[in-house]
mmCIF file with all atom_site columns, C-alpha atoms in Angstrom:
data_model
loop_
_atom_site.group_PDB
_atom_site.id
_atom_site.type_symbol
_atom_site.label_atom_id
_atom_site.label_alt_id
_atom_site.label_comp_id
_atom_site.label_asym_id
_atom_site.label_entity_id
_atom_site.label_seq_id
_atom_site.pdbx_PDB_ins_code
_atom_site.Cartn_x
_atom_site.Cartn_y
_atom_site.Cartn_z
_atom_site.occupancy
_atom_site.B_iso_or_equiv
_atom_site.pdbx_formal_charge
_atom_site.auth_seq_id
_atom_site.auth_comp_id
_atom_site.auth_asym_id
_atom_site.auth_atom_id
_atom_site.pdbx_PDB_model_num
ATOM 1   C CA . UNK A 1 1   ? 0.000   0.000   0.000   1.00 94.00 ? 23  UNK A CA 1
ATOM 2   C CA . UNK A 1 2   ? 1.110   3.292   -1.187  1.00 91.00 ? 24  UNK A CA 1
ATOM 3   C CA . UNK A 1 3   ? 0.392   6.665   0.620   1.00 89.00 ? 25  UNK A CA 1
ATOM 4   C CA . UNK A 1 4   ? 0.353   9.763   -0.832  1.00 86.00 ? 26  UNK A CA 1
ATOM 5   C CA . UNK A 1 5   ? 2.526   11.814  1.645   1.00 87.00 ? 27  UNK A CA 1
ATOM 6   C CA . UNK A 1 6   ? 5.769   12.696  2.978   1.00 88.00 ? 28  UNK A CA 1
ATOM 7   C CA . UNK A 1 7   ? 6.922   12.392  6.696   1.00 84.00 ? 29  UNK A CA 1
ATOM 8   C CA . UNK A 1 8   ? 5.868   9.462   8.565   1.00 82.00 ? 30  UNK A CA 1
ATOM 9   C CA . UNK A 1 9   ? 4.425   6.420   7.115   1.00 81.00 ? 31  UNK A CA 1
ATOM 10  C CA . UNK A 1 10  ? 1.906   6.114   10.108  1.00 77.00 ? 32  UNK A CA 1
ATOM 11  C CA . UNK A 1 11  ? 0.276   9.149   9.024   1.00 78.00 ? 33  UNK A CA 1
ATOM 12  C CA . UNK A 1 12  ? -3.380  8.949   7.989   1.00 83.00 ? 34  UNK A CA 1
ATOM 13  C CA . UNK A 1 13  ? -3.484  9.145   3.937   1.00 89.00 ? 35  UNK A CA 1
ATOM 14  C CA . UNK A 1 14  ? -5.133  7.818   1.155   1.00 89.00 ? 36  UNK A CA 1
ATOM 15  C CA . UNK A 1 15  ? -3.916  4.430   -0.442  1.00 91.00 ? 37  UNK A CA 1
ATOM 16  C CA . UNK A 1 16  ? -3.248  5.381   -4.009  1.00 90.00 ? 38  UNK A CA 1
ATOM 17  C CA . UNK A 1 17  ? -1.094  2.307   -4.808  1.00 94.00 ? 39  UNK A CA 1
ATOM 18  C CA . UNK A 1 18  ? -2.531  -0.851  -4.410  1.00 95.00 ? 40  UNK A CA 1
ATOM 19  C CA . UNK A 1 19  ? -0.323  -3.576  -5.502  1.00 96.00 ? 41  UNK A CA 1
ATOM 20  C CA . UNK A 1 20  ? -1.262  -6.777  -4.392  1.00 97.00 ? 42  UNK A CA 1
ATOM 21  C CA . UNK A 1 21  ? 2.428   -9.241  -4.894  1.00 96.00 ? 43  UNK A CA 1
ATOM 22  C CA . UNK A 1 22  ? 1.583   -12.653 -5.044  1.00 95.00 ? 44  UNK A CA 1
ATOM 23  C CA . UNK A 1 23  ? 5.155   -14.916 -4.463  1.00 93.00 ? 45  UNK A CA 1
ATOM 24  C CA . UNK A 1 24  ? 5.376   -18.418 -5.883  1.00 94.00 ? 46  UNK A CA 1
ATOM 25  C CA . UNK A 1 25  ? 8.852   -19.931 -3.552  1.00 92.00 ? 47  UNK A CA 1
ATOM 26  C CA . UNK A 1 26  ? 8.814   -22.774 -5.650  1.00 95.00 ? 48  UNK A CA 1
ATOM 27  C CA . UNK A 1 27  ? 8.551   -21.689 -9.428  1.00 95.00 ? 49  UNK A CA 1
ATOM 28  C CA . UNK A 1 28  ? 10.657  -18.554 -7.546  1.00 89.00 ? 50  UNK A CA 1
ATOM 29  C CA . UNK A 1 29  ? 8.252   -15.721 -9.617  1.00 93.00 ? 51  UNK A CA 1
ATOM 30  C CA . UNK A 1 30  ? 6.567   -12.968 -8.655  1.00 93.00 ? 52  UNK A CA 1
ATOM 31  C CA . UNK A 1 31  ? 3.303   -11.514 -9.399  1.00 95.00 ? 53  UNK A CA 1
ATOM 32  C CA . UNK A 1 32  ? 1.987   -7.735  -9.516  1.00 96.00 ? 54  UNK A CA 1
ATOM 33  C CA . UNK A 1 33  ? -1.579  -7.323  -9.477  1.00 96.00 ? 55  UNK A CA 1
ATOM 34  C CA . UNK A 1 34  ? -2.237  -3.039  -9.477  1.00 95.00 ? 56  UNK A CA 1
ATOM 35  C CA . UNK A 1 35  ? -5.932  -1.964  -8.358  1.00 95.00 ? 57  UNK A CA 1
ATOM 36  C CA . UNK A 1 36  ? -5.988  1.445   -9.689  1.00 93.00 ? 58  UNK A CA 1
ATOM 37  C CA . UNK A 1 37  ? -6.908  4.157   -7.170  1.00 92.00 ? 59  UNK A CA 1
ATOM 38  C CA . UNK A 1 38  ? -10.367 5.547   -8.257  1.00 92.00 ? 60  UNK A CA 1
ATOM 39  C CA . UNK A 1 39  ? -11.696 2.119   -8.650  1.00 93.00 ? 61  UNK A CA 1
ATOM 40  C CA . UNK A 1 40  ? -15.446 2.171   -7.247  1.00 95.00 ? 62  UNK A CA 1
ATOM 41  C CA . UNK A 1 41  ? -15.565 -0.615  -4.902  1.00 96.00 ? 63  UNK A CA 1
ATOM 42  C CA . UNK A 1 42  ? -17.402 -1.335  -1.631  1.00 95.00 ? 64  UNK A CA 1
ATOM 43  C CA . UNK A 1 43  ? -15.195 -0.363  1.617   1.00 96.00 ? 65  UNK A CA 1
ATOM 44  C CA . UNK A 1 44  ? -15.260 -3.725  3.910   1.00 95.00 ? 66  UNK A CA 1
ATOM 45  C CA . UNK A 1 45  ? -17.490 -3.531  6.330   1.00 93.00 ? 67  UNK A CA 1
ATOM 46  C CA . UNK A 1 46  ? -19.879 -1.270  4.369   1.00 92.00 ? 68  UNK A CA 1
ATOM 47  C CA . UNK A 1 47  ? -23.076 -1.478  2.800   1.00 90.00 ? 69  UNK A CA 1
ATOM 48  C CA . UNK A 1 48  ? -24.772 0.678   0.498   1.00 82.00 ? 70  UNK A CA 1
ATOM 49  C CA . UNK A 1 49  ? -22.748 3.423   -2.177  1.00 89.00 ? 71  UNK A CA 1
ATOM 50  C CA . UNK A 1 50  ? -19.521 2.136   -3.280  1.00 95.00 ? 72  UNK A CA 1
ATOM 51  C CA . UNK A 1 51  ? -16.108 4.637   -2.935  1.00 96.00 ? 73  UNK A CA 1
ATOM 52  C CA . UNK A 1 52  ? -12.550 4.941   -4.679  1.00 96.00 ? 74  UNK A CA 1
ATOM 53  C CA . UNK A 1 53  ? -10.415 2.395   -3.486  1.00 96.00 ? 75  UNK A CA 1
ATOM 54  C CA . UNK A 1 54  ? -8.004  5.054   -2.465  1.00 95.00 ? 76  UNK A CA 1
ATOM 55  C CA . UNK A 1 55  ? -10.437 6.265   0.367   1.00 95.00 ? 77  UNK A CA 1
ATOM 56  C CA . UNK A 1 56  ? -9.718  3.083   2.330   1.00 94.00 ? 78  UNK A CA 1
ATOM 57  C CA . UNK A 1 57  ? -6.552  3.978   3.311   1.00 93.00 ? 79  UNK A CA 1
ATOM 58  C CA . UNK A 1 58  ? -7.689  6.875   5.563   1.00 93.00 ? 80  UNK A CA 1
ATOM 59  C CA . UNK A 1 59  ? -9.054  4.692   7.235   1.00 92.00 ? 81  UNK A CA 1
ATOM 60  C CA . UNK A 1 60  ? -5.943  2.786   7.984   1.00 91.00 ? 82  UNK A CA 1
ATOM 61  C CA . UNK A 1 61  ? -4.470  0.056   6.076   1.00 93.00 ? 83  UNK A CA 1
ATOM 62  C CA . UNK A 1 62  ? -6.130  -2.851  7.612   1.00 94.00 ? 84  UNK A CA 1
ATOM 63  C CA . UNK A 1 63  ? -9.763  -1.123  5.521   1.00 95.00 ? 85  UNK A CA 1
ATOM 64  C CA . UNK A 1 64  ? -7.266  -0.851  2.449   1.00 95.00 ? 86  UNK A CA 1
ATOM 65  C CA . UNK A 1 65  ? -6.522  -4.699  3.097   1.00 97.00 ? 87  UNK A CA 1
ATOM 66  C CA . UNK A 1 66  ? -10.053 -6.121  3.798   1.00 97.00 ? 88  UNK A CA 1
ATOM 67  C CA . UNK A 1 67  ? -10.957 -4.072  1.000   1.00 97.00 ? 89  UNK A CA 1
ATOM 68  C CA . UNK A 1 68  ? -9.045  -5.876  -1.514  1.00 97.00 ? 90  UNK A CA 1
ATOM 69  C CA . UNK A 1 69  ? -9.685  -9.127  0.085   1.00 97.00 ? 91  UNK A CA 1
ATOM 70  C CA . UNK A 1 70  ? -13.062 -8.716  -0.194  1.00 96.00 ? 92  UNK A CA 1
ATOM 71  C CA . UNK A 1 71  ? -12.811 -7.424  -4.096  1.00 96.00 ? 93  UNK A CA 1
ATOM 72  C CA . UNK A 1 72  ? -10.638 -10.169 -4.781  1.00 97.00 ? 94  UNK A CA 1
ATOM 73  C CA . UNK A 1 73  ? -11.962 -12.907 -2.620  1.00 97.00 ? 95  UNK A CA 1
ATOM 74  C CA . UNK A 1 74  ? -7.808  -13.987 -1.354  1.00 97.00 ? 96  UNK A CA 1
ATOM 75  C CA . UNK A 1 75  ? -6.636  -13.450 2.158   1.00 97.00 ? 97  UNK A CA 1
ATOM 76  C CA . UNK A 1 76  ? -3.347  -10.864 2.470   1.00 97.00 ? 98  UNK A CA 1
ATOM 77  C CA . UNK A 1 77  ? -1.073  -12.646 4.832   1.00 95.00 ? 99  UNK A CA 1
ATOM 78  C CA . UNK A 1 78  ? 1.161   -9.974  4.791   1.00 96.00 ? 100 UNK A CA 1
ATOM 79  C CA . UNK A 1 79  ? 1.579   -5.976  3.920   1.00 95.00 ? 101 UNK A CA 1
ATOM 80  C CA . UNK A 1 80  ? 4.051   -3.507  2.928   1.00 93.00 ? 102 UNK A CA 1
ATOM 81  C CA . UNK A 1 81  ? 2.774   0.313   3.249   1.00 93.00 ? 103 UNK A CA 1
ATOM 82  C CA . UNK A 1 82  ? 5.193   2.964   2.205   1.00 93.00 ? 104 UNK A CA 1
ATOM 83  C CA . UNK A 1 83  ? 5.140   7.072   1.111   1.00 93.00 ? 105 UNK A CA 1
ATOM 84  C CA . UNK A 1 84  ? 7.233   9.037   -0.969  1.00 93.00 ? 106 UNK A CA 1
ATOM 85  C CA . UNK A 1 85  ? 10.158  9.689   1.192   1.00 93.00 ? 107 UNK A CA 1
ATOM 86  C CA . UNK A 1 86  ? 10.330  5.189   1.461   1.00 95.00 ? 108 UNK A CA 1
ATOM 87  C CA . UNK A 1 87  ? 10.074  4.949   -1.962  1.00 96.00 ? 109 UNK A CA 1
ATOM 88  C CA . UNK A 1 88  ? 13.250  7.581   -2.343  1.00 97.00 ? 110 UNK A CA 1
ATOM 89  C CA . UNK A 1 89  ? 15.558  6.593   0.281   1.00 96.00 ? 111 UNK A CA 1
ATOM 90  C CA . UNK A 1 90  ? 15.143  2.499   -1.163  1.00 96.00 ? 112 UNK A CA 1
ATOM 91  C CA . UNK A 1 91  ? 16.140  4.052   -4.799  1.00 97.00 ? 113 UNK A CA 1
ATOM 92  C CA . UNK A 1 92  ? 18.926  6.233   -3.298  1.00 97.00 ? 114 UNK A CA 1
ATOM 93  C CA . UNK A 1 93  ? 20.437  3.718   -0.675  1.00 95.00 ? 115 UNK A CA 1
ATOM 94  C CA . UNK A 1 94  ? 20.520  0.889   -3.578  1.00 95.00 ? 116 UNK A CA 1
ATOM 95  C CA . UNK A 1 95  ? 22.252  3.439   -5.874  1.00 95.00 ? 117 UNK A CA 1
ATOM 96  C CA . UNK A 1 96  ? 19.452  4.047   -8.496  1.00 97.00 ? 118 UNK A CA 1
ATOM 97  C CA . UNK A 1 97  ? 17.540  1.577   -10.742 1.00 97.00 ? 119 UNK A CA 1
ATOM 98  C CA . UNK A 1 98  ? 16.984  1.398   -14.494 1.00 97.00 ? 120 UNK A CA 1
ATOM 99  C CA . UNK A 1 99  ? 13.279  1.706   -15.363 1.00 98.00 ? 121 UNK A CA 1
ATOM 100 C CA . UNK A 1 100 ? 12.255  1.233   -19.516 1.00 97.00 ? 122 UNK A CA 1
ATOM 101 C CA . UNK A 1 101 ? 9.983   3.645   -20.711 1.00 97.00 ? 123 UNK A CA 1
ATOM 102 C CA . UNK A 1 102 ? 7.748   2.809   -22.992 1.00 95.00 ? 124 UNK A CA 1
ATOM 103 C CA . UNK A 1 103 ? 7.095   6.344   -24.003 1.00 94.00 ? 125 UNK A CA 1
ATOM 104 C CA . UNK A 1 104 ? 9.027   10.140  -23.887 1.00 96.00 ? 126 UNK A CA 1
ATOM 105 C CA . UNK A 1 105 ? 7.259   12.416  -21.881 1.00 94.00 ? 127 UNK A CA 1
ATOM 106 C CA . UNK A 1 106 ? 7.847   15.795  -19.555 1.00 94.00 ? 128 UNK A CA 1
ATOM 107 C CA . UNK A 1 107 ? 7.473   14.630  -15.979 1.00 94.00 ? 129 UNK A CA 1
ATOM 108 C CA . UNK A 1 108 ? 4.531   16.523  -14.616 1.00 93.00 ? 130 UNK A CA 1
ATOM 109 C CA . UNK A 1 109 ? 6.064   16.024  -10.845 1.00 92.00 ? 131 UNK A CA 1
ATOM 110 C CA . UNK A 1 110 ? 9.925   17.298  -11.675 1.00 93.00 ? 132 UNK A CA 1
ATOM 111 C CA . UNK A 1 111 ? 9.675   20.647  -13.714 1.00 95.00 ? 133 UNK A CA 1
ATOM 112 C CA . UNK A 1 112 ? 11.992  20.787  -16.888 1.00 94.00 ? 134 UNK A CA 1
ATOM 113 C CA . UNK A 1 113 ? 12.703  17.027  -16.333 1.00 96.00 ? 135 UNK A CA 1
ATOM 114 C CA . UNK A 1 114 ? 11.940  14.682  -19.467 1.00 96.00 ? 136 UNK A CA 1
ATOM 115 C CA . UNK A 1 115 ? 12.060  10.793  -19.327 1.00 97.00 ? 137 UNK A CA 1
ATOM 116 C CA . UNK A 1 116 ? 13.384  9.441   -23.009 1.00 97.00 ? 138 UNK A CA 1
ATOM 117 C CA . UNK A 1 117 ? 11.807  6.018   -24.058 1.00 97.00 ? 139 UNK A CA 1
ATOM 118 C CA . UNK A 1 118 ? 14.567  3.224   -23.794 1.00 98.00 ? 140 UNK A CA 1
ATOM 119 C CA . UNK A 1 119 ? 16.218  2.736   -20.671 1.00 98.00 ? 141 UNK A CA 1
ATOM 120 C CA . UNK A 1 120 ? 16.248  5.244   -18.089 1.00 98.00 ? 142 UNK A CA 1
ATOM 121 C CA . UNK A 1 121 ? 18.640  5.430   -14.942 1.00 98.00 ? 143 UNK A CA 1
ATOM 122 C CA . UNK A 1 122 ? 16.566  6.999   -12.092 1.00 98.00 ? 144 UNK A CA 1
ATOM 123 C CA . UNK A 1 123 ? 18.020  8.409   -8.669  1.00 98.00 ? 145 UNK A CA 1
ATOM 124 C CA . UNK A 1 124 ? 15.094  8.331   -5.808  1.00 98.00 ? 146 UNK A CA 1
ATOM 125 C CA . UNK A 1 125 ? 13.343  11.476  -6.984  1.00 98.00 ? 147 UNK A CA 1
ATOM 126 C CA . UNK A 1 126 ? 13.314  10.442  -10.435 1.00 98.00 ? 148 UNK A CA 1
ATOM 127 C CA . UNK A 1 127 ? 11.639  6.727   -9.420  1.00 98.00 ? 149 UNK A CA 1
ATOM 128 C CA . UNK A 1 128 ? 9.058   8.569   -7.403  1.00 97.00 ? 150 UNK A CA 1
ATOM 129 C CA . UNK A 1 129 ? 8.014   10.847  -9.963  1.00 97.00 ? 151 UNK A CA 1
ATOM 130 C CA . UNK A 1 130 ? 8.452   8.369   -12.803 1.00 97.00 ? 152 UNK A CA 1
ATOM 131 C CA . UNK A 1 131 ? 5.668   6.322   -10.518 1.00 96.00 ? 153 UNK A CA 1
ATOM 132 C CA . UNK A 1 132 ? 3.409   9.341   -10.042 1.00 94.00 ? 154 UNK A CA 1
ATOM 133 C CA . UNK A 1 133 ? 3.060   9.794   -13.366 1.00 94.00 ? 155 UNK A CA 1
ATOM 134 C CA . UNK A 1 134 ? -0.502  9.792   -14.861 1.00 91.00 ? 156 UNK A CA 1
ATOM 135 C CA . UNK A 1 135 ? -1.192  12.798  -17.105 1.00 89.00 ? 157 UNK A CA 1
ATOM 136 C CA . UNK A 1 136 ? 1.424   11.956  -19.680 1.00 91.00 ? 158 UNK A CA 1
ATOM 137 C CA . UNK A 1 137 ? -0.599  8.752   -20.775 1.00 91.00 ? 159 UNK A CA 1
ATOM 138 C CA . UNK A 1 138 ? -3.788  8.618   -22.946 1.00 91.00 ? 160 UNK A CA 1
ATOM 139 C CA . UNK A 1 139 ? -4.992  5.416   -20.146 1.00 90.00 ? 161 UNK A CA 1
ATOM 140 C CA . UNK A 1 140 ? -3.915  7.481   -17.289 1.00 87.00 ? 162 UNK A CA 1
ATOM 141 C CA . UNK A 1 141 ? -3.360  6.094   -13.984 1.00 87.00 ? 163 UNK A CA 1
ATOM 142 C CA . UNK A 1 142 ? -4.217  2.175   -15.512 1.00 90.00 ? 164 UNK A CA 1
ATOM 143 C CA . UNK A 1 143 ? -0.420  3.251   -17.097 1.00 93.00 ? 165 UNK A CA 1
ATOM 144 C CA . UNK A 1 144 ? 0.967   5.036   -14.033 1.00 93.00 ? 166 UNK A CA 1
ATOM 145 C CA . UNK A 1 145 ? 0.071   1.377   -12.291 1.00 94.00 ? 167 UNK A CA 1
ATOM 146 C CA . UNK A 1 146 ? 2.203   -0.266  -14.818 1.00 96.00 ? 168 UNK A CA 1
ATOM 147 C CA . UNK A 1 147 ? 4.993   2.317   -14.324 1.00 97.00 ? 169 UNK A CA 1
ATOM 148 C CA . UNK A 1 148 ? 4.466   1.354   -10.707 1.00 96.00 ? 170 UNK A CA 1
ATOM 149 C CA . UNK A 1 149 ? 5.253   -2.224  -11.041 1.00 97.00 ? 171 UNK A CA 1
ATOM 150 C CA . UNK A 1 150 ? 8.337   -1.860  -13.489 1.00 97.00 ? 172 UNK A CA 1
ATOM 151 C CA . UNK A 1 151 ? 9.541   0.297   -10.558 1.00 98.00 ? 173 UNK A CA 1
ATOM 152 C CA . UNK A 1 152 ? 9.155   -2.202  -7.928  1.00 97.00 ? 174 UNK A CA 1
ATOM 153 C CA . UNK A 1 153 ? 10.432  -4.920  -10.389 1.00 96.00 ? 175 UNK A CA 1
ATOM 154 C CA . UNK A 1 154 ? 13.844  -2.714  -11.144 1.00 97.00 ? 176 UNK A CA 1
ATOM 155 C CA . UNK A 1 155 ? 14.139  -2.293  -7.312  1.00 96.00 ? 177 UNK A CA 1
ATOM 156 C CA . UNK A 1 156 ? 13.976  -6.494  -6.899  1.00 94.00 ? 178 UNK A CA 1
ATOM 157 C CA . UNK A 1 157 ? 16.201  -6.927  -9.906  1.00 93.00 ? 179 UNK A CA 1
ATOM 158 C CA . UNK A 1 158 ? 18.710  -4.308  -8.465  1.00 94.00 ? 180 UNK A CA 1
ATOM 159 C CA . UNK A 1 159 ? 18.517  -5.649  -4.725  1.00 92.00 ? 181 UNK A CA 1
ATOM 160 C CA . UNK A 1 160 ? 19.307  -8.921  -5.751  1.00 89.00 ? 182 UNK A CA 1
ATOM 161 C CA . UNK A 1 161 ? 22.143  -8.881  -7.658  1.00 82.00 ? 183 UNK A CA 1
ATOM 162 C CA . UNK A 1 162 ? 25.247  -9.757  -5.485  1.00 67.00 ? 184 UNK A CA 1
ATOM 163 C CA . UNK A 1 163 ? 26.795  -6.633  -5.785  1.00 74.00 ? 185 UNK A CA 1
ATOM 164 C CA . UNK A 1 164 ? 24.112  -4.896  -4.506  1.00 67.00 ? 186 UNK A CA 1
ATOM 165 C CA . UNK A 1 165 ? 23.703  -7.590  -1.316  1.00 68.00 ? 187 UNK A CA 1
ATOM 166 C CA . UNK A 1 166 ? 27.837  -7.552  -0.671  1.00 68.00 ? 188 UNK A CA 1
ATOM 167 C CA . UNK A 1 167 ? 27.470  -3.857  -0.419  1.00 67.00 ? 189 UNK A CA 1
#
């Protein structure tokens, strides 16, 4: 679960990433199922008018979780919530990752910064933005969830190289 904040991560906020990660130990793969934010679903434990998805998270993650349990009938075992300033000090500490972009576009979140398509290097900063993005895509935040998941999958690939765990 993704907040949409800076400062501490216990801080009442709206879930606006939703990534469920399903982990096979055997087969050793990993799967990223993205819930967009503004998703009309039915809080747990209501009844009545659905809401965005994202308004489960003010009331704490355990409504974000039961939430997506429900929608998806599956039982979370375990959770990860982060903000912005988690997401940026993982990128930084692991030196950067290398994101592909499928597209060019002028970040909306870094003024005067442009991601080329190809391969991109990102600091922190760069990740967070890159994973914020939303208005530079015709499909909007179903793309920013994608962008989401090739950032979590560079941070995987990068902290599990050897060099990366020797250091």
């Amino acid at each position: 679960s993704g907040i949409d904040t800076f400062g501490a991560v216990t801080t009442k906020s709206r879930s606006d990433v939703n990534i469920i990660m399903s982990v096979n130990p055997q087969t050793r793969q990993i799967l990223l199922l993205s819930t967009p934010r503004d998703y009309y679903v039915r809080l747990a434990g209501t009844i009545g008018l659905k809401d965005k998805l994202t308004h489960a998270g003010i009331y704490g993650i355990n409504k974000s979780i039961d939430t997506l349990e429900d929608l998806y009938d599956i039982n979370i075992n375990h959770y990860l919530r982060v903000n912005f300033n988690t997401l940026v000090k993982v990128v930084d500490v692991i030196g950067g990752i290398d994101v592909y972009s499928d597209k060019t576009f002028n970040s909306f979140h870094i003024k005067g910064w442009t991601v080329s398509k190809g391969l991109n290097h990102f600091n922190g900063k760069e990740a967070l933005a890159y994973s914020r993005e939303r208005y530079a895509y015709i499909d909007g935040d179903h793309h920013r969830g994608r962008n989401q998941q090739d950032v979590i999958t560079a941070i995987i690939n990068k902290i599990t190289t050897s060099k990366v765990l020797i250091s």
